[in-house]
Amino acid sequence: MEGPLSGYDLQQRVARNLGHFQHASFGALYPALGKLRAEGCVNTDRAGETGLAKCTYEITDKGREKFDLELGKTTDGESFRSQFLSAMYFADRLDGGDLERLVDQRLADHREQRRRLLALPLSSMTEGQRFTVRYALARINASIDFLHGEGRAIIASIRRDGY
Amino acid sequence: MEGPLSGYDLQQRVARNLGHFQHASFGALYPALGKLRAEGCVNTDRAGETGLAKCTYEITDKGREKFDLELGKTTDGESFRSQFLSAMYFADRLDGGDLERLVDQRLADHREQRRRLLALPLSSMTEGQRFTVRYALARINASIDFLHGEGRAIIASIRRDGY
DNA sequence: GTGAACATGTAAATTGTTACATGATTAC
DNA sequence: GTAATCATGTAACAATTTACATGTTCAC
């Protein structure tokens, strides 16, 4: 939707602009682009088959049509998987050092994600795009606040029991 | 860790007690239990191979040892995938009715998840288990607050533009 | 006696990651 | 000239879902 892009650029954009709720690796992206090309949903500017040379992909009218159709059928699902919480669930079997490391890493990661989101050019985005950023920020801020308070508390508490 | 359980019970417990950050389908669970049995990490009380009769699985000392080893190696990763935000990202291509439906469904789902979490027997859980519930609640509450405020606003805003 | 919930497992299909193979372009 | 980044793609592998096949037990 943002004009002709190379597969590489597309992946970078997904990571930068949608990274807070989606992920696309090259191994997933290129086969998908190939499939869409075969269906006539995207065109490439590649004339002669020169192998691995750069080419740009562009959505076609048919692609846009299909996109809107799929978009209307979207459900509201969300999936959250957390290795962090899996470990915290068994906090009483974890030693104090590992526990503290986990909480600190999670806090650092959330702060890094927040930095990334705050660096996005909000003013040049559509309303919907800004919405996703603010939604993600609201969740991340809640996580940070919680970890900052309760995280410290549980480390202290488990350590007390452990000794 | 919670004593001998049938595979079915185990799946129910994972859904009830860890459902806010993990998921295990039967198709994933039974093969995993079979593998752990082969490794000597779990025992079953099944004597004669009577086919599909109920049996209970119990962790062995070796299993506990391996568990603690893996637990110590845990990283702090979290993955969040949202079809809801994928759709909201393109809110300007969505019609007002679909947009409202999406936001309302997401709100309803979050409230249902919150009800489920609040119904858990917090007082009989370990500190780590309670931590995971409170962490999930903090995130869900942030989502609900956000959707309640900004969600309404964006529906109104997009509708205004759309007409 | 029948429907819901309990119960175990397999197989096909889907989905995605990771590693690999290859090469072009740019900055220093 | 060389390292980093840009760039495209394939293949092996891993993980997981979904659907299926097959029962049992319990409440009404």
Tab-separated table of C-alpha atoms (C1' of nucleotides) in Angstrom:
chain	number	residue	atom	x	y	z
A	1	MET	CA	0.000	0.000	0.000
A	2	GLU	CA	2.997	2.308	0.424
A	3	GLY	CA	4.078	2.130	-3.196
A	4	PRO	CA	6.528	-0.171	-5.004
A	5	LEU	CA	9.100	-1.626	-2.653
A	6	SER	CA	11.792	-4.254	-2.776
A	7	GLY	CA	11.213	-7.329	-0.622
A	8	TYR	CA	14.016	-6.132	1.594
A	9	ASP	CA	12.470	-2.700	2.074
A	10	LEU	CA	9.128	-4.294	2.787
A	11	GLN	CA	10.594	-6.446	5.505
A	12	GLN	CA	12.328	-3.446	7.052
A	13	ARG	CA	9.101	-1.466	7.021
A	14	VAL	CA	7.129	-4.254	8.611
A	15	ALA	CA	9.748	-4.536	11.334
A	16	ARG	CA	9.816	-0.779	11.917
A	17	ASN	CA	6.151	0.137	11.542
A	18	LEU	CA	4.301	-3.050	12.493
A	19	GLY	CA	6.941	-4.693	14.646
A	20	HIS	CA	4.924	-4.077	17.810
A	21	PHE	CA	2.280	-6.579	16.706
A	22	GLN	CA	3.541	-8.575	13.720
A	23	HIS	CA	6.691	-10.173	12.401
A	24	ALA	CA	7.773	-11.295	8.953
A	25	SER	CA	11.056	-13.075	8.270
A	26	PHE	CA	12.573	-13.223	4.781
A	27	GLY	CA	11.901	-16.915	4.659
A	28	ALA	CA	8.210	-16.186	5.082
A	29	LEU	CA	8.086	-13.001	3.023
A	30	TYR	CA	9.627	-14.070	-0.281
A	31	PRO	CA	7.538	-17.226	-0.712
A	32	ALA	CA	4.451	-15.126	0.094
A	33	LEU	CA	5.413	-12.512	-2.498
A	34	GLY	CA	5.997	-15.282	-5.033
A	35	LYS	CA	2.568	-16.697	-4.360
A	36	LEU	CA	0.914	-13.290	-4.651
A	37	ARG	CA	2.755	-12.675	-7.935
A	38	ALA	CA	1.518	-16.001	-9.289
A	39	GLU	CA	-2.035	-14.974	-8.367
A	40	GLY	CA	-1.655	-11.617	-10.067
A	41	CYS	CA	-1.984	-9.685	-6.840
A	42	VAL	CA	1.451	-8.101	-7.158
A	43	ASN	CA	3.595	-7.146	-10.140
A	44	THR	CA	7.362	-6.977	-10.304
A	45	ASP	CA	9.468	-4.721	-12.492
A	46	ARG	CA	11.814	-7.567	-13.277
A	47	ALA	CA	12.076	-8.003	-17.053
A	48	GLY	CA	14.801	-10.557	-17.816
A	49	GLU	CA	15.262	-13.281	-15.216
A	50	THR	CA	18.689	-12.159	-14.038
A	51	GLY	CA	18.675	-14.339	-10.922
A	52	LEU	CA	19.012	-12.559	-7.612
A	53	ALA	CA	19.000	-8.972	-8.820
A	54	LYS	CA	16.956	-6.367	-6.999
A	55	CYS	CA	13.389	-5.929	-8.079
A	56	THR	CA	10.431	-4.000	-6.751
A	57	TYR	CA	7.042	-5.431	-5.985
A	58	GLU	CA	3.877	-3.434	-6.476
A	59	ILE	CA	0.319	-4.261	-5.551
A	60	THR	CA	-2.160	-4.540	-8.437
A	61	ASP	CA	-5.809	-3.520	-8.535
A	62	LYS	CA	-6.700	-7.165	-8.089
A	63	GLY	CA	-4.394	-7.298	-5.070
A	64	ARG	CA	-6.002	-4.231	-3.515
A	65	GLU	CA	-9.418	-5.755	-4.061
A	66	LYS	CA	-8.410	-8.991	-2.396
A	67	PHE	CA	-6.747	-7.082	0.421
A	68	ASP	CA	-9.896	-5.142	1.259
A	69	LEU	CA	-11.934	-8.316	1.106
A	70	GLU	CA	-9.624	-10.074	3.580
A	71	LEU	CA	-9.428	-6.970	5.758
A	72	GLY	CA	-13.203	-6.955	6.168
A	73	LYS	CA	-13.112	-10.579	7.285
A	74	THR	CA	-10.465	-9.953	9.950
A	75	THR	CA	-11.243	-11.211	13.393
A	76	ASP	CA	-10.072	-9.443	16.519
A	77	GLY	CA	-7.697	-12.172	17.738
A	78	GLU	CA	-4.582	-11.502	19.737
A	79	SER	CA	-2.005	-13.998	20.876
A	80	PHE	CA	0.433	-13.404	23.664
A	81	ARG	CA	3.122	-15.951	24.444
A	82	SER	CA	5.580	-15.234	27.208
A	83	GLN	CA	8.636	-17.246	28.131
A	84	PHE	CA	9.186	-14.644	30.802
A	85	LEU	CA	5.895	-15.461	32.553
A	86	SER	CA	6.503	-19.183	32.042
A	87	ALA	CA	9.647	-18.799	34.112
A	88	MET	CA	8.022	-16.471	36.645
A	89	TYR	CA	5.226	-19.004	37.152
A	90	PHE	CA	7.893	-21.232	38.670
A	91	ALA	CA	9.686	-18.411	40.467
A	92	ASP	CA	9.942	-20.509	43.628
A	93	ARG	CA	12.144	-23.044	41.773
A	94	LEU	CA	14.371	-20.336	40.322
A	95	ASP	CA	17.393	-19.027	42.147
A	96	GLY	CA	17.440	-15.375	43.179
A	97	GLY	CA	20.086	-14.394	40.652
A	98	ASP	CA	18.218	-15.842	37.677
A	99	LEU	CA	15.015	-14.220	38.879
A	100	GLU	CA	16.574	-10.792	39.111
A	101	ARG	CA	18.237	-11.203	35.714
A	102	LEU	CA	14.914	-12.143	34.109
A	103	VAL	CA	13.043	-9.171	35.524
A	104	ASP	CA	15.839	-6.763	34.645
A	105	GLN	CA	16.067	-8.082	31.075
A	106	ARG	CA	12.323	-7.812	30.632
A	107	LEU	CA	12.348	-4.248	31.917
A	108	ALA	CA	15.241	-3.345	29.622
A	109	ASP	CA	13.519	-4.921	26.632
A	110	HIS	CA	10.255	-3.093	27.311
A	111	ARG	CA	12.115	0.206	27.652
A	112	GLU	CA	13.904	-0.445	24.364
A	113	GLN	CA	10.592	-1.215	22.654
A	114	ARG	CA	9.128	1.958	24.107
A	115	ARG	CA	12.065	4.000	22.813
A	116	ARG	CA	11.511	2.483	19.368
A	117	LEU	CA	7.813	3.307	19.371
A	118	LEU	CA	8.353	6.870	20.573
A	119	ALA	CA	10.861	7.407	17.742
A	120	LEU	CA	8.261	6.682	15.046
A	121	PRO	CA	7.112	9.658	12.946
A	122	LEU	CA	3.595	9.779	14.392
A	123	SER	CA	2.640	12.976	12.604
A	124	SER	CA	3.146	11.467	9.157
A	125	MET	CA	1.126	8.326	9.901
A	126	THR	CA	-2.533	7.631	9.353
A	127	GLU	CA	-4.925	7.660	12.267
A	128	GLY	CA	-5.086	3.863	12.269
A	129	GLN	CA	-1.312	3.544	12.307
A	130	ARG	CA	-1.032	5.958	15.225
A	131	PHE	CA	-3.715	3.985	17.028
A	132	THR	CA	-1.617	0.806	16.898
A	133	VAL	CA	1.385	2.649	18.297
A	134	ARG	CA	-0.553	4.177	21.160
A	135	TYR	CA	-2.212	0.851	21.956
A	136	ALA	CA	1.170	-0.857	22.128
A	137	LEU	CA	2.569	1.985	24.239
A	138	ALA	CA	-0.309	1.730	26.694
A	139	ARG	CA	0.404	-1.971	27.182
A	140	ILE	CA	4.156	-1.536	27.423
A	141	ASN	CA	3.842	1.278	29.939
A	142	ALA	CA	1.571	-0.886	32.064
A	143	SER	CA	4.145	-3.691	31.940
A	144	ILE	CA	6.971	-1.361	32.900
A	145	ASP	CA	5.047	0.138	35.806
A	146	PHE	CA	4.113	-3.307	37.054
A	147	LEU	CA	7.621	-4.706	36.790
A	148	HIS	CA	9.090	-1.633	38.396
A	149	GLY	CA	6.828	-2.062	41.420
A	150	GLU	CA	5.869	-5.711	41.802
A	151	GLY	CA	8.938	-7.058	40.066
A	152	ARG	CA	11.261	-5.675	42.719
A	153	ALA	CA	8.899	-6.855	45.415
A	154	ILE	CA	8.792	-10.447	44.238
A	155	ILE	CA	12.559	-10.672	43.904
A	156	ALA	CA	12.918	-9.485	47.484
A	157	SER	CA	10.194	-11.835	48.656
A	158	ILE	CA	11.513	-14.961	46.927
A	159	ARG	CA	15.041	-14.212	48.078
A	160	ARG	CA	13.817	-13.922	51.655
A	161	ASP	CA	12.162	-17.351	51.426
A	162	GLY	CA	15.131	-18.827	49.617
A	163	TYR	CA	17.633	-18.006	52.299
B	1	MET	CA	4.761	-30.383	39.350
B	2	GLU	CA	1.199	-30.532	40.668
B	3	GLY	CA	1.132	-34.286	41.135
B	4	PRO	CA	0.038	-37.125	38.819
B	5	LEU	CA	-2.452	-35.924	36.221
B	6	SER	CA	-4.084	-37.294	33.110
B	7	GLY	CA	-3.138	-35.610	29.854
B	8	TYR	CA	-6.616	-34.190	29.724
B	9	ASP	CA	-6.371	-32.699	33.214
B	10	LEU	CA	-2.975	-31.284	32.378
B	11	GLN	CA	-4.329	-29.525	29.317
B	12	GLN	CA	-7.233	-28.101	31.325
B	13	ARG	CA	-4.863	-26.813	33.988
B	14	VAL	CA	-2.579	-25.196	31.473
B	15	ALA	CA	-5.581	-23.482	29.894
B	16	ARG	CA	-6.943	-22.336	33.241
B	17	ASN	CA	-3.763	-21.407	35.095
B	18	LEU	CA	-1.315	-20.488	32.339
B	19	GLY	CA	-3.775	-19.556	29.595
B	20	HIS	CA	-2.899	-15.872	29.900
B	21	PHE	CA	0.578	-16.490	28.480
B	22	GLN	CA	0.787	-20.026	27.046
B	23	HIS	CA	-1.298	-22.490	25.118
B	24	ALA	CA	-1.060	-26.254	24.645
B	25	SER	CA	-3.353	-28.181	22.306
B	26	PHE	CA	-3.868	-31.931	22.666
B	27	GLY	CA	-2.056	-32.455	19.387
B	28	ALA	CA	0.992	-30.807	20.899
B	29	LEU	CA	0.627	-32.166	24.422
B	30	TYR	CA	0.339	-35.925	23.856
B	31	PRO	CA	3.347	-36.228	21.544
B	32	ALA	CA	5.333	-34.175	24.064
B	33	LEU	CA	4.280	-36.464	26.922
B	34	GLY	CA	5.203	-39.491	24.816
B	35	LYS	CA	8.638	-38.053	24.171
B	36	LEU	CA	9.179	-37.256	27.849
B	37	ARG	CA	8.109	-40.775	28.774
B	38	ALA	CA	10.608	-42.229	26.312
B	39	GLU	CA	13.326	-40.095	27.917
B	40	GLY	CA	12.358	-41.267	31.400
B	41	CYS	CA	11.262	-37.803	32.493
B	42	VAL	CA	7.684	-38.894	33.205
B	43	ASN	CA	6.144	-42.177	34.295
B	44	THR	CA	2.673	-43.449	33.575
B	45	ASP	CA	0.554	-45.776	35.697
B	46	ARG	CA	-0.505	-47.691	32.617
B	47	ALA	CA	0.321	-51.383	33.063
B	48	GLY	CA	-1.188	-53.342	30.147
B	49	GLU	CA	-1.427	-51.447	26.851
B	50	THR	CA	-5.219	-51.207	26.780
B	51	GLY	CA	-5.322	-48.700	23.966
B	52	LEU	CA	-6.954	-45.376	24.708
B	53	ALA	CA	-7.782	-45.927	28.376
B	54	LYS	CA	-7.149	-43.170	30.891
B	55	CYS	CA	-3.730	-43.022	32.454
B	56	THR	CA	-1.946	-40.570	34.683
B	57	TYR	CA	1.422	-39.041	34.013
B	58	GLU	CA	3.840	-38.203	36.789
B	59	ILE	CA	7.151	-36.381	36.662
B	60	THR	CA	10.216	-38.361	37.732
B	61	ASP	CA	13.287	-37.173	39.627
B	62	LYS	CA	15.116	-37.082	36.316
B	63	GLY	CA	12.293	-34.984	34.869
B	64	ARG	CA	12.465	-32.524	37.750
B	65	GLU	CA	16.195	-32.249	37.320
B	66	LYS	CA	15.856	-31.529	33.624
B	67	PHE	CA	13.047	-29.075	34.292
B	68	ASP	CA	15.128	-27.000	36.691
B	69	LEU	CA	18.026	-27.046	34.253
B	70	GLU	CA	15.833	-25.731	31.426
B	71	LEU	CA	14.158	-23.236	33.734
B	72	GLY	CA	17.513	-21.676	34.582
B	73	LYS	CA	18.271	-21.265	30.882
B	74	THR	CA	14.997	-19.471	30.151
B	75	THR	CA	15.245	-16.207	28.300
B	76	ASP	CA	12.856	-13.365	28.880
B	77	GLY	CA	11.212	-13.400	25.434
B	78	GLU	CA	7.649	-12.368	24.794
B	79	SER	CA	5.764	-12.486	21.547
B	80	PHE	CA	2.656	-10.528	20.836
B	81	ARG	CA	0.757	-11.041	17.589
B	82	SER	CA	-2.396	-9.090	16.971
B	83	GLN	CA	-4.805	-9.503	14.093
B	84	PHE	CA	-6.779	-6.734	15.739
B	85	LEU	CA	-3.944	-4.216	15.364
B	86	SER	CA	-3.221	-5.508	11.849
B	87	ALA	CA	-6.736	-4.477	10.917
B	88	MET	CA	-6.606	-1.213	12.877
B	89	TYR	CA	-3.371	-0.298	11.067
B	90	PHE	CA	-5.520	-0.057	7.942
B	91	ALA	CA	-8.490	1.533	9.710
B	92	ASP	CA	-8.853	4.065	6.895
B	93	ARG	CA	-9.645	1.242	4.440
B	94	LEU	CA	-12.167	-0.364	6.773
B	95	ASP	CA	-15.793	0.627	6.802
B	96	GLY	CA	-17.205	2.171	9.949
B	97	GLY	CA	-19.322	-0.837	10.854
B	98	ASP	CA	-16.420	-3.290	10.678
B	99	LEU	CA	-14.272	-0.908	12.684
B	100	GLU	CA	-16.817	-0.611	15.466
B	101	ARG	CA	-17.381	-4.374	15.504
B	102	LEU	CA	-13.646	-4.996	15.851
B	103	VAL	CA	-13.185	-2.587	18.738
B	104	ASP	CA	-16.273	-3.892	20.531
B	105	GLN	CA	-15.202	-7.512	20.120
B	106	ARG	CA	-11.735	-6.734	21.401
B	107	LEU	CA	-13.166	-4.952	24.424
B	108	ALA	CA	-15.540	-7.845	25.126
B	109	ASP	CA	-12.730	-10.380	24.802
B	110	HIS	CA	-10.457	-8.440	27.152
B	111	ARG	CA	-13.258	-8.171	29.706
B	112	GLU	CA	-13.891	-11.892	29.476
B	113	GLN	CA	-10.197	-12.599	29.977
B	114	ARG	CA	-10.192	-10.270	32.965
B	115	ARG	CA	-13.187	-12.070	34.478
B	116	ARG	CA	-11.362	-15.367	34.037
B	117	LEU	CA	-8.220	-14.079	35.719
B	118	LEU	CA	-10.109	-12.538	38.629
B	119	ALA	CA	-11.873	-15.870	39.212
B	120	LEU	CA	-8.594	-17.714	39.830
B	121	PRO	CA	-7.932	-18.845	43.421
B	122	LEU	CA	-5.108	-16.394	44.057
B	123	SER	CA	-4.771	-17.240	47.727
B	124	SER	CA	-3.911	-20.883	47.026
B	125	MET	CA	-1.277	-20.058	44.396
B	126	THR	CA	2.440	-19.564	44.788
B	127	GLU	CA	3.900	-16.097	44.694
B	128	GLY	CA	5.211	-16.665	41.165
B	129	GLN	CA	1.839	-17.840	39.922
B	130	ARG	CA	0.106	-14.805	41.416
B	131	PHE	CA	2.742	-12.609	39.785
B	132	THR	CA	1.830	-13.894	36.324
B	133	VAL	CA	-1.853	-13.206	36.950
B	134	ARG	CA	-1.238	-9.672	38.165
B	135	TYR	CA	1.115	-8.969	35.263
B	136	ALA	CA	-1.512	-10.133	32.773
B	137	LEU	CA	-4.202	-8.120	34.564
B	138	ALA	CA	-2.085	-4.974	34.442
B	139	ARG	CA	-1.727	-5.349	30.656
B	140	ILE	CA	-5.373	-6.202	30.094
B	141	ASN	CA	-6.570	-3.294	32.188
B	142	ALA	CA	-4.336	-0.953	30.208
B	143	SER	CA	-5.806	-2.313	26.962
B	144	ILE	CA	-9.364	-1.903	28.204
B	145	ASP	CA	-8.769	1.650	29.389
B	146	PHE	CA	-7.166	2.537	26.085
B	147	LEU	CA	-9.899	0.988	23.962
B	148	HIS	CA	-12.582	2.542	26.085
B	149	GLY	CA	-11.123	5.991	25.502
B	150	GLU	CA	-9.222	6.064	22.212
B	151	GLY	CA	-11.202	3.270	20.612
B	152	ARG	CA	-14.409	5.253	20.688
B	153	ALA	CA	-12.546	8.333	19.497
B	154	ILE	CA	-11.050	6.662	16.453
B	155	ILE	CA	-14.356	5.155	15.384
B	156	ALA	CA	-15.942	8.593	15.513
B	157	SER	CA	-13.010	10.146	13.704
B	158	ILE	CA	-12.837	7.596	10.877
B	159	ARG	CA	-16.596	7.718	10.422
B	160	ARG	CA	-16.408	11.496	10.114
B	161	ASP	CA	-13.776	11.199	7.379
B	162	GLY	CA	-15.588	8.335	5.705
B	163	TYR	CA	-18.793	10.232	5.163
C	1	DG	C1'	-30.629	-44.093	26.410
C	2	DT	C1'	-28.512	-40.015	25.191
C	3	DG	C1'	-25.832	-35.980	25.250
C	4	DA	C1'	-22.008	-33.645	27.522
C	5	DA	C1'	-17.778	-33.936	29.195
C	6	DC	C1'	-13.907	-36.929	29.855
C	7	DA	C1'	-10.042	-39.205	27.572
C	8	DT	C1'	-6.002	-40.648	24.347
C	9	DG	C1'	-3.849	-40.566	20.518
C	10	DT	C1'	-2.490	-40.120	15.135
C	11	DA	C1'	-1.919	-37.895	10.640
C	12	DA	C1'	-2.160	-34.343	7.342
C	13	DA	C1'	-1.589	-29.847	6.614
C	14	DT	C1'	-0.020	-25.433	7.722
C	15	DT	C1'	3.068	-22.198	9.129
C	16	DG	C1'	7.191	-20.331	10.118
C	17	DT	C1'	12.130	-20.214	11.420
C	18	DT	C1'	16.894	-20.881	10.557
C	19	DA	C1'	20.542	-21.713	7.875
C	20	DC	C1'	22.368	-21.597	3.637
C	21	DA	C1'	23.744	-19.954	-1.107
C	22	DT	C1'	24.537	-16.193	-3.883
C	23	DG	C1'	25.534	-11.839	-5.340
C	24	DA	C1'	25.294	-6.276	-5.709
C	25	DT	C1'	26.218	-1.775	-3.794
C	26	DT	C1'	28.127	1.606	-0.809
C	27	DA	C1'	31.237	3.823	2.493
C	28	DC	C1'	35.781	4.046	4.183
D	1	DG	C1'	40.079	-3.865	-1.201
D	2	DT	C1'	37.102	-4.891	2.294
D	3	DA	C1'	33.467	-4.758	5.518
D	4	DA	C1'	28.734	-3.564	6.148
D	5	DT	C1'	24.509	-3.366	4.340
D	6	DC	C1'	21.483	-4.232	0.698
D	7	DA	C1'	19.197	-7.926	-1.769
D	8	DT	C1'	16.730	-12.452	-3.322
D	9	DG	C1'	15.717	-16.712	-2.814
D	10	DT	C1'	15.686	-22.056	-1.378
D	11	DA	C1'	15.663	-25.998	1.635
D	12	DA	C1'	15.771	-28.380	5.816
D	13	DC	C1'	13.764	-28.351	9.924
D	14	DA	C1'	10.628	-27.367	13.745
D	15	DA	C1'	6.452	-26.446	15.768
D	16	DT	C1'	1.734	-26.410	15.892
D	17	DT	C1'	-3.049	-26.706	14.456
D	18	DT	C1'	-6.889	-29.112	12.806
D	19	DA	C1'	-9.284	-32.902	11.830
D	20	DC	C1'	-9.958	-37.390	12.604
D	21	DA	C1'	-10.553	-42.024	14.981
D	22	DT	C1'	-11.888	-44.124	19.001
D	23	DG	C1'	-13.606	-44.943	22.994
D	24	DT	C1'	-15.460	-44.149	28.473
D	25	DT	C1'	-18.030	-42.043	32.222
D	26	DC	C1'	-21.514	-39.476	34.262
D	27	DA	C1'	-25.763	-36.810	34.856
D	28	DC	C1'	-30.487	-36.507	33.649
